[in-house]
Amino acid sequence: DTTVLGGRLFVQNTGEVFATYLTQQGAWFHDYAYATIGNQTQFLFQNWQPYSSTISLGVFTAGTEINLKLNSDVRTGAGGNDYFPTRTFYSGPAANNMDGIAHAKITYDYQGQANKALVGFEDFYYYPNYNQNLYNYSDLRLTMTNVGLANPVPEPSTYAMLALGLAGLFMLRRRQQRA
């Protein structure tokens, strides 16, 4: 298992991706999880549905990035009547979130299973002087199959950089042979 705070998810093999709802611990919050692939957003789970509910996100090609988001409606008053505005938190780097804090912790190859990830969201918005040690990343937890840390398909720019590097080495060697 490798755990990364602010990690990203990539489809590992061309095929279907499944998400399974695990648990939530946010008592005052109504949390809703979504997956965004390309320009399509799909509802996944809400934090009061049955444990182990599983859905298919669809079939994707290897290398497709899956971005997760959590919408959190905060209820604080007696009977949950006081509302804060809905806050949206994203998986990936801290810069994706309005408070500059990573709100998703991802464990890759979860429980020793290749291409399975555990995603845990934290639904507290960061306030200065707030004790971040209270962040437990278990306010909404789900697992996903056929996903992993690294993008298994190189980007075209990676090939371009490789070609430029090889061309530079070739030119350097040629120059050395002439001298």
PDB file of C-alpha atoms in Angstrom:
ATOM      1  CA  ASP A   1       0.000   0.000   0.000  1.00  0.00           C
ATOM      2  CA  THR A   2       1.137   3.521  -0.805  1.00  0.00           C
ATOM      3  CA  THR A   3      -0.827   6.421   0.698  1.00  0.00           C
ATOM      4  CA  VAL A   4      -0.670   9.887  -0.848  1.00  0.00           C
ATOM      5  CA  LEU A   5      -2.378  12.981   0.516  1.00  0.00           C
ATOM      6  CA  GLY A   6      -3.582  14.869  -2.536  1.00  0.00           C
ATOM      7  CA  GLY A   7      -2.999  11.904  -4.860  1.00  0.00           C
ATOM      8  CA  ARG A   8      -4.438  11.508  -8.361  1.00  0.00           C
ATOM      9  CA  LEU A   9      -6.273   8.562  -9.938  1.00  0.00           C
ATOM     10  CA  PHE A  10      -5.614   7.112 -13.389  1.00  0.00           C
ATOM     11  CA  VAL A  11      -7.314   4.188 -15.104  1.00  0.00           C
ATOM     12  CA  GLN A  12      -4.700   1.425 -15.264  1.00  0.00           C
ATOM     13  CA  ASN A  13      -6.106  -0.915 -17.932  1.00  0.00           C
ATOM     14  CA  THR A  14      -8.644  -0.211 -20.630  1.00  0.00           C
ATOM     15  CA  GLY A  15     -11.878  -1.478 -19.105  1.00  0.00           C
ATOM     16  CA  GLU A  16     -14.581  -0.859 -16.537  1.00  0.00           C
ATOM     17  CA  VAL A  17     -14.063   1.126 -13.332  1.00  0.00           C
ATOM     18  CA  PHE A  18     -16.162   0.408 -10.237  1.00  0.00           C
ATOM     19  CA  ALA A  19     -16.627   2.473  -7.071  1.00  0.00           C
ATOM     20  CA  THR A  20     -17.830   1.034  -3.752  1.00  0.00           C
ATOM     21  CA  TYR A  21     -19.096   3.197  -0.883  1.00  0.00           C
ATOM     22  CA  LEU A  22     -17.568   2.292   2.478  1.00  0.00           C
ATOM     23  CA  THR A  23     -18.285   4.627   5.371  1.00  0.00           C
ATOM     24  CA  GLN A  24     -18.698   8.160   6.590  1.00  0.00           C
ATOM     25  CA  GLN A  25     -18.032   9.837   9.923  1.00  0.00           C
ATOM     26  CA  GLY A  26     -19.217  13.395   9.326  1.00  0.00           C
ATOM     27  CA  ALA A  27     -22.215  13.679  11.655  1.00  0.00           C
ATOM     28  CA  TRP A  28     -23.141  17.276  10.856  1.00  0.00           C
ATOM     29  CA  PHE A  29     -22.577  17.128   7.151  1.00  0.00           C
ATOM     30  CA  HIS A  30     -24.465  15.906   4.138  1.00  0.00           C
ATOM     31  CA  ASP A  31     -21.724  14.786   1.772  1.00  0.00           C
ATOM     32  CA  TYR A  32     -22.151  13.913  -1.886  1.00  0.00           C
ATOM     33  CA  ALA A  33     -19.370  12.360  -3.994  1.00  0.00           C
ATOM     34  CA  TYR A  34     -18.991  12.794  -7.759  1.00  0.00           C
ATOM     35  CA  ALA A  35     -16.514  11.560 -10.364  1.00  0.00           C
ATOM     36  CA  THR A  36     -15.439  13.702 -13.297  1.00  0.00           C
ATOM     37  CA  ILE A  37     -13.899  12.089 -16.335  1.00  0.00           C
ATOM     38  CA  GLY A  38     -13.117  14.510 -19.133  1.00  0.00           C
ATOM     39  CA  ASN A  39     -16.078  16.896 -19.224  1.00  0.00           C
ATOM     40  CA  GLN A  40     -18.588  14.380 -17.831  1.00  0.00           C
ATOM     41  CA  THR A  41     -19.574  14.430 -14.145  1.00  0.00           C
ATOM     42  CA  GLN A  42     -21.318  11.454 -12.561  1.00  0.00           C
ATOM     43  CA  PHE A  43     -22.960  11.245  -9.145  1.00  0.00           C
ATOM     44  CA  LEU A  44     -21.443   8.466  -7.030  1.00  0.00           C
ATOM     45  CA  PHE A  45     -22.631   8.380  -3.428  1.00  0.00           C
ATOM     46  CA  GLN A  46     -24.206  10.292  -0.582  1.00  0.00           C
ATOM     47  CA  ASN A  47     -23.027   9.680   2.962  1.00  0.00           C
ATOM     48  CA  TRP A  48     -26.179   8.003   4.270  1.00  0.00           C
ATOM     49  CA  GLN A  49     -26.611   5.254   1.733  1.00  0.00           C
ATOM     50  CA  PRO A  50     -26.014   1.562   2.496  1.00  0.00           C
ATOM     51  CA  TYR A  51     -22.497   0.335   3.109  1.00  0.00           C
ATOM     52  CA  SER A  52     -20.895  -1.522   0.180  1.00  0.00           C
ATOM     53  CA  SER A  53     -23.113   0.019  -2.503  1.00  0.00           C
ATOM     54  CA  THR A  54     -21.212  -0.457  -5.775  1.00  0.00           C
ATOM     55  CA  ILE A  55     -21.654   1.359  -9.080  1.00  0.00           C
ATOM     56  CA  SER A  56     -19.934   1.253 -12.440  1.00  0.00           C
ATOM     57  CA  LEU A  57     -18.401   4.495 -13.663  1.00  0.00           C
ATOM     58  CA  GLY A  58     -18.174   3.026 -17.157  1.00  0.00           C
ATOM     59  CA  VAL A  59     -15.455   1.756 -19.496  1.00  0.00           C
ATOM     60  CA  PHE A  60     -12.361   3.913 -20.016  1.00  0.00           C
ATOM     61  CA  THR A  61      -9.057   3.693 -21.821  1.00  0.00           C
ATOM     62  CA  ALA A  62      -5.850   3.234 -19.843  1.00  0.00           C
ATOM     63  CA  GLY A  63      -4.384   6.551 -18.744  1.00  0.00           C
ATOM     64  CA  THR A  64      -7.709   8.370 -18.303  1.00  0.00           C
ATOM     65  CA  GLU A  65      -7.624  10.564 -15.209  1.00  0.00           C
ATOM     66  CA  ILE A  66     -10.557  10.350 -12.792  1.00  0.00           C
ATOM     67  CA  ASN A  67     -11.120  13.409 -10.626  1.00  0.00           C
ATOM     68  CA  LEU A  68     -13.293  13.096  -7.559  1.00  0.00           C
ATOM     69  CA  LYS A  69     -15.172  15.859  -5.846  1.00  0.00           C
ATOM     70  CA  LEU A  70     -17.047  16.070  -2.584  1.00  0.00           C
ATOM     71  CA  ASN A  71     -19.888  18.531  -2.038  1.00  0.00           C
ATOM     72  CA  SER A  72     -20.474  19.113   1.645  1.00  0.00           C
ATOM     73  CA  ASP A  73     -23.579  20.810   3.064  1.00  0.00           C
ATOM     74  CA  VAL A  74     -22.821  21.789   6.651  1.00  0.00           C
ATOM     75  CA  ARG A  75     -25.649  21.711   9.235  1.00  0.00           C
ATOM     76  CA  THR A  76     -24.724  22.966  12.687  1.00  0.00           C
ATOM     77  CA  GLY A  77     -27.700  24.216  14.695  1.00  0.00           C
ATOM     78  CA  ALA A  78     -30.118  22.329  16.900  1.00  0.00           C
ATOM     79  CA  GLY A  79     -31.842  19.881  14.629  1.00  0.00           C
ATOM     80  CA  GLY A  80     -29.349  20.675  11.853  1.00  0.00           C
ATOM     81  CA  ASN A  81     -31.129  23.854  10.810  1.00  0.00           C
ATOM     82  CA  ASP A  82     -28.193  26.245  10.411  1.00  0.00           C
ATOM     83  CA  TYR A  83     -26.445  25.960   7.048  1.00  0.00           C
ATOM     84  CA  PHE A  84     -23.076  27.046   5.785  1.00  0.00           C
ATOM     85  CA  PRO A  85     -22.783  27.349   2.030  1.00  0.00           C
ATOM     86  CA  THR A  86     -22.077  24.109   0.195  1.00  0.00           C
ATOM     87  CA  ARG A  87     -18.354  23.557   0.032  1.00  0.00           C
ATOM     88  CA  THR A  88     -16.740  21.609  -2.769  1.00  0.00           C
ATOM     89  CA  PHE A  89     -13.479  19.723  -2.294  1.00  0.00           C
ATOM     90  CA  TYR A  90     -11.479  17.891  -4.949  1.00  0.00           C
ATOM     91  CA  SER A  91      -9.080  14.987  -5.083  1.00  0.00           C
ATOM     92  CA  GLY A  92      -5.594  15.748  -6.315  1.00  0.00           C
ATOM     93  CA  PRO A  93      -3.207  18.503  -5.239  1.00  0.00           C
ATOM     94  CA  ALA A  94      -4.073  21.005  -2.502  1.00  0.00           C
ATOM     95  CA  ALA A  95      -4.166  23.786  -5.119  1.00  0.00           C
ATOM     96  CA  ASN A  96      -7.403  22.235  -6.471  1.00  0.00           C
ATOM     97  CA  ASN A  97      -9.251  23.354  -3.328  1.00  0.00           C
ATOM     98  CA  MET A  98     -10.391  26.833  -2.309  1.00  0.00           C
ATOM     99  CA  ASP A  99      -8.637  26.585   1.071  1.00  0.00           C
ATOM    100  CA  GLY A 100      -5.316  25.347  -0.357  1.00  0.00           C
ATOM    101  CA  ILE A 101      -5.502  22.069   1.608  1.00  0.00           C
ATOM    102  CA  ALA A 102      -5.584  18.544   0.154  1.00  0.00           C
ATOM    103  CA  HIS A 103      -8.968  17.054   1.062  1.00  0.00           C
ATOM    104  CA  ALA A 104      -8.521  13.519  -0.303  1.00  0.00           C
ATOM    105  CA  LYS A 105      -6.100  10.860   0.862  1.00  0.00           C
ATOM    106  CA  ILE A 106      -5.625   7.949  -1.523  1.00  0.00           C
ATOM    107  CA  THR A 107      -4.195   4.541  -0.670  1.00  0.00           C
ATOM    108  CA  TYR A 108      -3.038   2.769  -3.834  1.00  0.00           C
ATOM    109  CA  ASP A 109      -2.975  -1.035  -4.186  1.00  0.00           C
ATOM    110  CA  TYR A 110      -5.324  -1.070  -1.203  1.00  0.00           C
ATOM    111  CA  GLN A 111      -5.143  -4.230   0.923  1.00  0.00           C
ATOM    112  CA  GLY A 112      -2.468  -5.570  -1.398  1.00  0.00           C
ATOM    113  CA  GLN A 113      -4.830  -5.636  -4.384  1.00  0.00           C
ATOM    114  CA  ALA A 114      -3.236  -4.218  -7.526  1.00  0.00           C
ATOM    115  CA  ASN A 115      -5.174  -1.414  -9.205  1.00  0.00           C
ATOM    116  CA  LYS A 116      -7.526  -0.894  -6.256  1.00  0.00           C
ATOM    117  CA  ALA A 117      -7.555   2.392  -4.350  1.00  0.00           C
ATOM    118  CA  LEU A 118      -9.116   3.597  -1.114  1.00  0.00           C
ATOM    119  CA  VAL A 119     -10.155   7.254  -1.219  1.00  0.00           C
ATOM    120  CA  GLY A 120     -10.902   9.097   2.016  1.00  0.00           C
ATOM    121  CA  PHE A 121     -12.284  12.649   1.987  1.00  0.00           C
ATOM    122  CA  GLU A 122     -12.040  15.307   4.681  1.00  0.00           C
ATOM    123  CA  ASP A 123     -15.008  17.698   4.641  1.00  0.00           C
ATOM    124  CA  PHE A 124     -13.750  20.378   7.055  1.00  0.00           C
ATOM    125  CA  TYR A 125     -12.857  23.657   5.421  1.00  0.00           C
ATOM    126  CA  TYR A 126      -9.485  24.949   6.627  1.00  0.00           C
ATOM    127  CA  TYR A 127      -9.557  27.956   8.907  1.00  0.00           C
ATOM    128  CA  PRO A 128      -6.372  29.619  10.157  1.00  0.00           C
ATOM    129  CA  ASN A 129      -5.376  28.327  13.594  1.00  0.00           C
ATOM    130  CA  TYR A 130      -7.601  25.239  13.155  1.00  0.00           C
ATOM    131  CA  ASN A 131      -5.997  22.036  14.405  1.00  0.00           C
ATOM    132  CA  GLN A 132      -5.348  20.073  11.217  1.00  0.00           C
ATOM    133  CA  ASN A 133      -4.461  17.026  13.296  1.00  0.00           C
ATOM    134  CA  LEU A 134      -8.228  16.533  13.595  1.00  0.00           C
ATOM    135  CA  TYR A 135      -8.419  15.797   9.867  1.00  0.00           C
ATOM    136  CA  ASN A 136      -9.012  12.059   9.594  1.00  0.00           C
ATOM    137  CA  TYR A 137      -9.962  11.758   5.900  1.00  0.00           C
ATOM    138  CA  SER A 138     -12.823   9.416   6.729  1.00  0.00           C
ATOM    139  CA  ASP A 139     -15.817  11.720   6.243  1.00  0.00           C
ATOM    140  CA  LEU A 140     -16.653   9.853   3.059  1.00  0.00           C
ATOM    141  CA  ARG A 141     -14.680   6.773   2.042  1.00  0.00           C
ATOM    142  CA  LEU A 142     -14.883   4.678  -1.102  1.00  0.00           C
ATOM    143  CA  THR A 143     -12.812   2.166  -3.015  1.00  0.00           C
ATOM    144  CA  MET A 144     -12.250   2.152  -6.747  1.00  0.00           C
ATOM    145  CA  THR A 145     -11.056  -0.647  -9.021  1.00  0.00           C
ATOM    146  CA  ASN A 146      -8.832  -0.479 -12.097  1.00  0.00           C
ATOM    147  CA  VAL A 147      -7.186   2.749 -10.890  1.00  0.00           C
ATOM    148  CA  GLY A 148      -3.718   3.626  -9.701  1.00  0.00           C
ATOM    149  CA  LEU A 149      -1.173   6.306  -9.015  1.00  0.00           C
ATOM    150  CA  ALA A 150       0.806   6.702 -12.201  1.00  0.00           C
ATOM    151  CA  ASN A 151      -0.508   7.416 -15.629  1.00  0.00           C
ATOM    152  CA  PRO A 152       0.476   4.199 -17.461  1.00  0.00           C
ATOM    153  CA  VAL A 153       0.301   5.803 -20.922  1.00  0.00           C
ATOM    154  CA  PRO A 154       2.967   8.453 -21.585  1.00  0.00           C
ATOM    155  CA  GLU A 155       1.781  11.860 -22.701  1.00  0.00           C
ATOM    156  CA  PRO A 156       2.815  12.947 -26.233  1.00  0.00           C
ATOM    157  CA  SER A 157       5.045  15.619 -24.687  1.00  0.00           C
ATOM    158  CA  THR A 158       6.988  12.835 -22.925  1.00  0.00           C
ATOM    159  CA  TYR A 159       7.782  11.276 -26.289  1.00  0.00           C
ATOM    160  CA  ALA A 160       8.794  14.680 -27.660  1.00  0.00           C
ATOM    161  CA  MET A 161      11.193  15.268 -24.756  1.00  0.00           C
ATOM    162  CA  LEU A 162      12.656  11.782 -25.205  1.00  0.00           C
ATOM    163  CA  ALA A 163      13.186  12.433 -28.937  1.00  0.00           C
ATOM    164  CA  LEU A 164      14.884  15.789 -28.234  1.00  0.00           C
ATOM    165  CA  GLY A 165      17.128  14.189 -25.620  1.00  0.00           C
ATOM    166  CA  LEU A 166      18.154  11.373 -27.955  1.00  0.00           C
ATOM    167  CA  ALA A 167      18.787  13.847 -30.788  1.00  0.00           C
ATOM    168  CA  GLY A 168      20.954  15.935 -28.449  1.00  0.00           C
ATOM    169  CA  LEU A 169      22.964  12.880 -27.405  1.00  0.00           C
ATOM    170  CA  PHE A 170      23.377  11.876 -31.037  1.00  0.00           C
ATOM    171  CA  MET A 171      24.647  15.352 -31.974  1.00  0.00           C
ATOM    172  CA  LEU A 172      27.028  15.409 -28.996  1.00  0.00           C
ATOM    173  CA  ARG A 173      28.480  12.026 -29.915  1.00  0.00           C
ATOM    174  CA  ARG A 174      28.887  13.083 -33.536  1.00  0.00           C
ATOM    175  CA  ARG A 175      30.664  16.251 -32.497  1.00  0.00           C
ATOM    176  CA  GLN A 176      33.022  14.242 -30.256  1.00  0.00           C
ATOM    177  CA  GLN A 177      33.811  11.809 -33.091  1.00  0.00           C
ATOM    178  CA  ARG A 178      34.759  14.706 -35.431  1.00  0.00           C
ATOM    179  CA  ALA A 179      37.102  16.246 -32.880  1.00  0.00           C
TER     180      ALA A 179
END
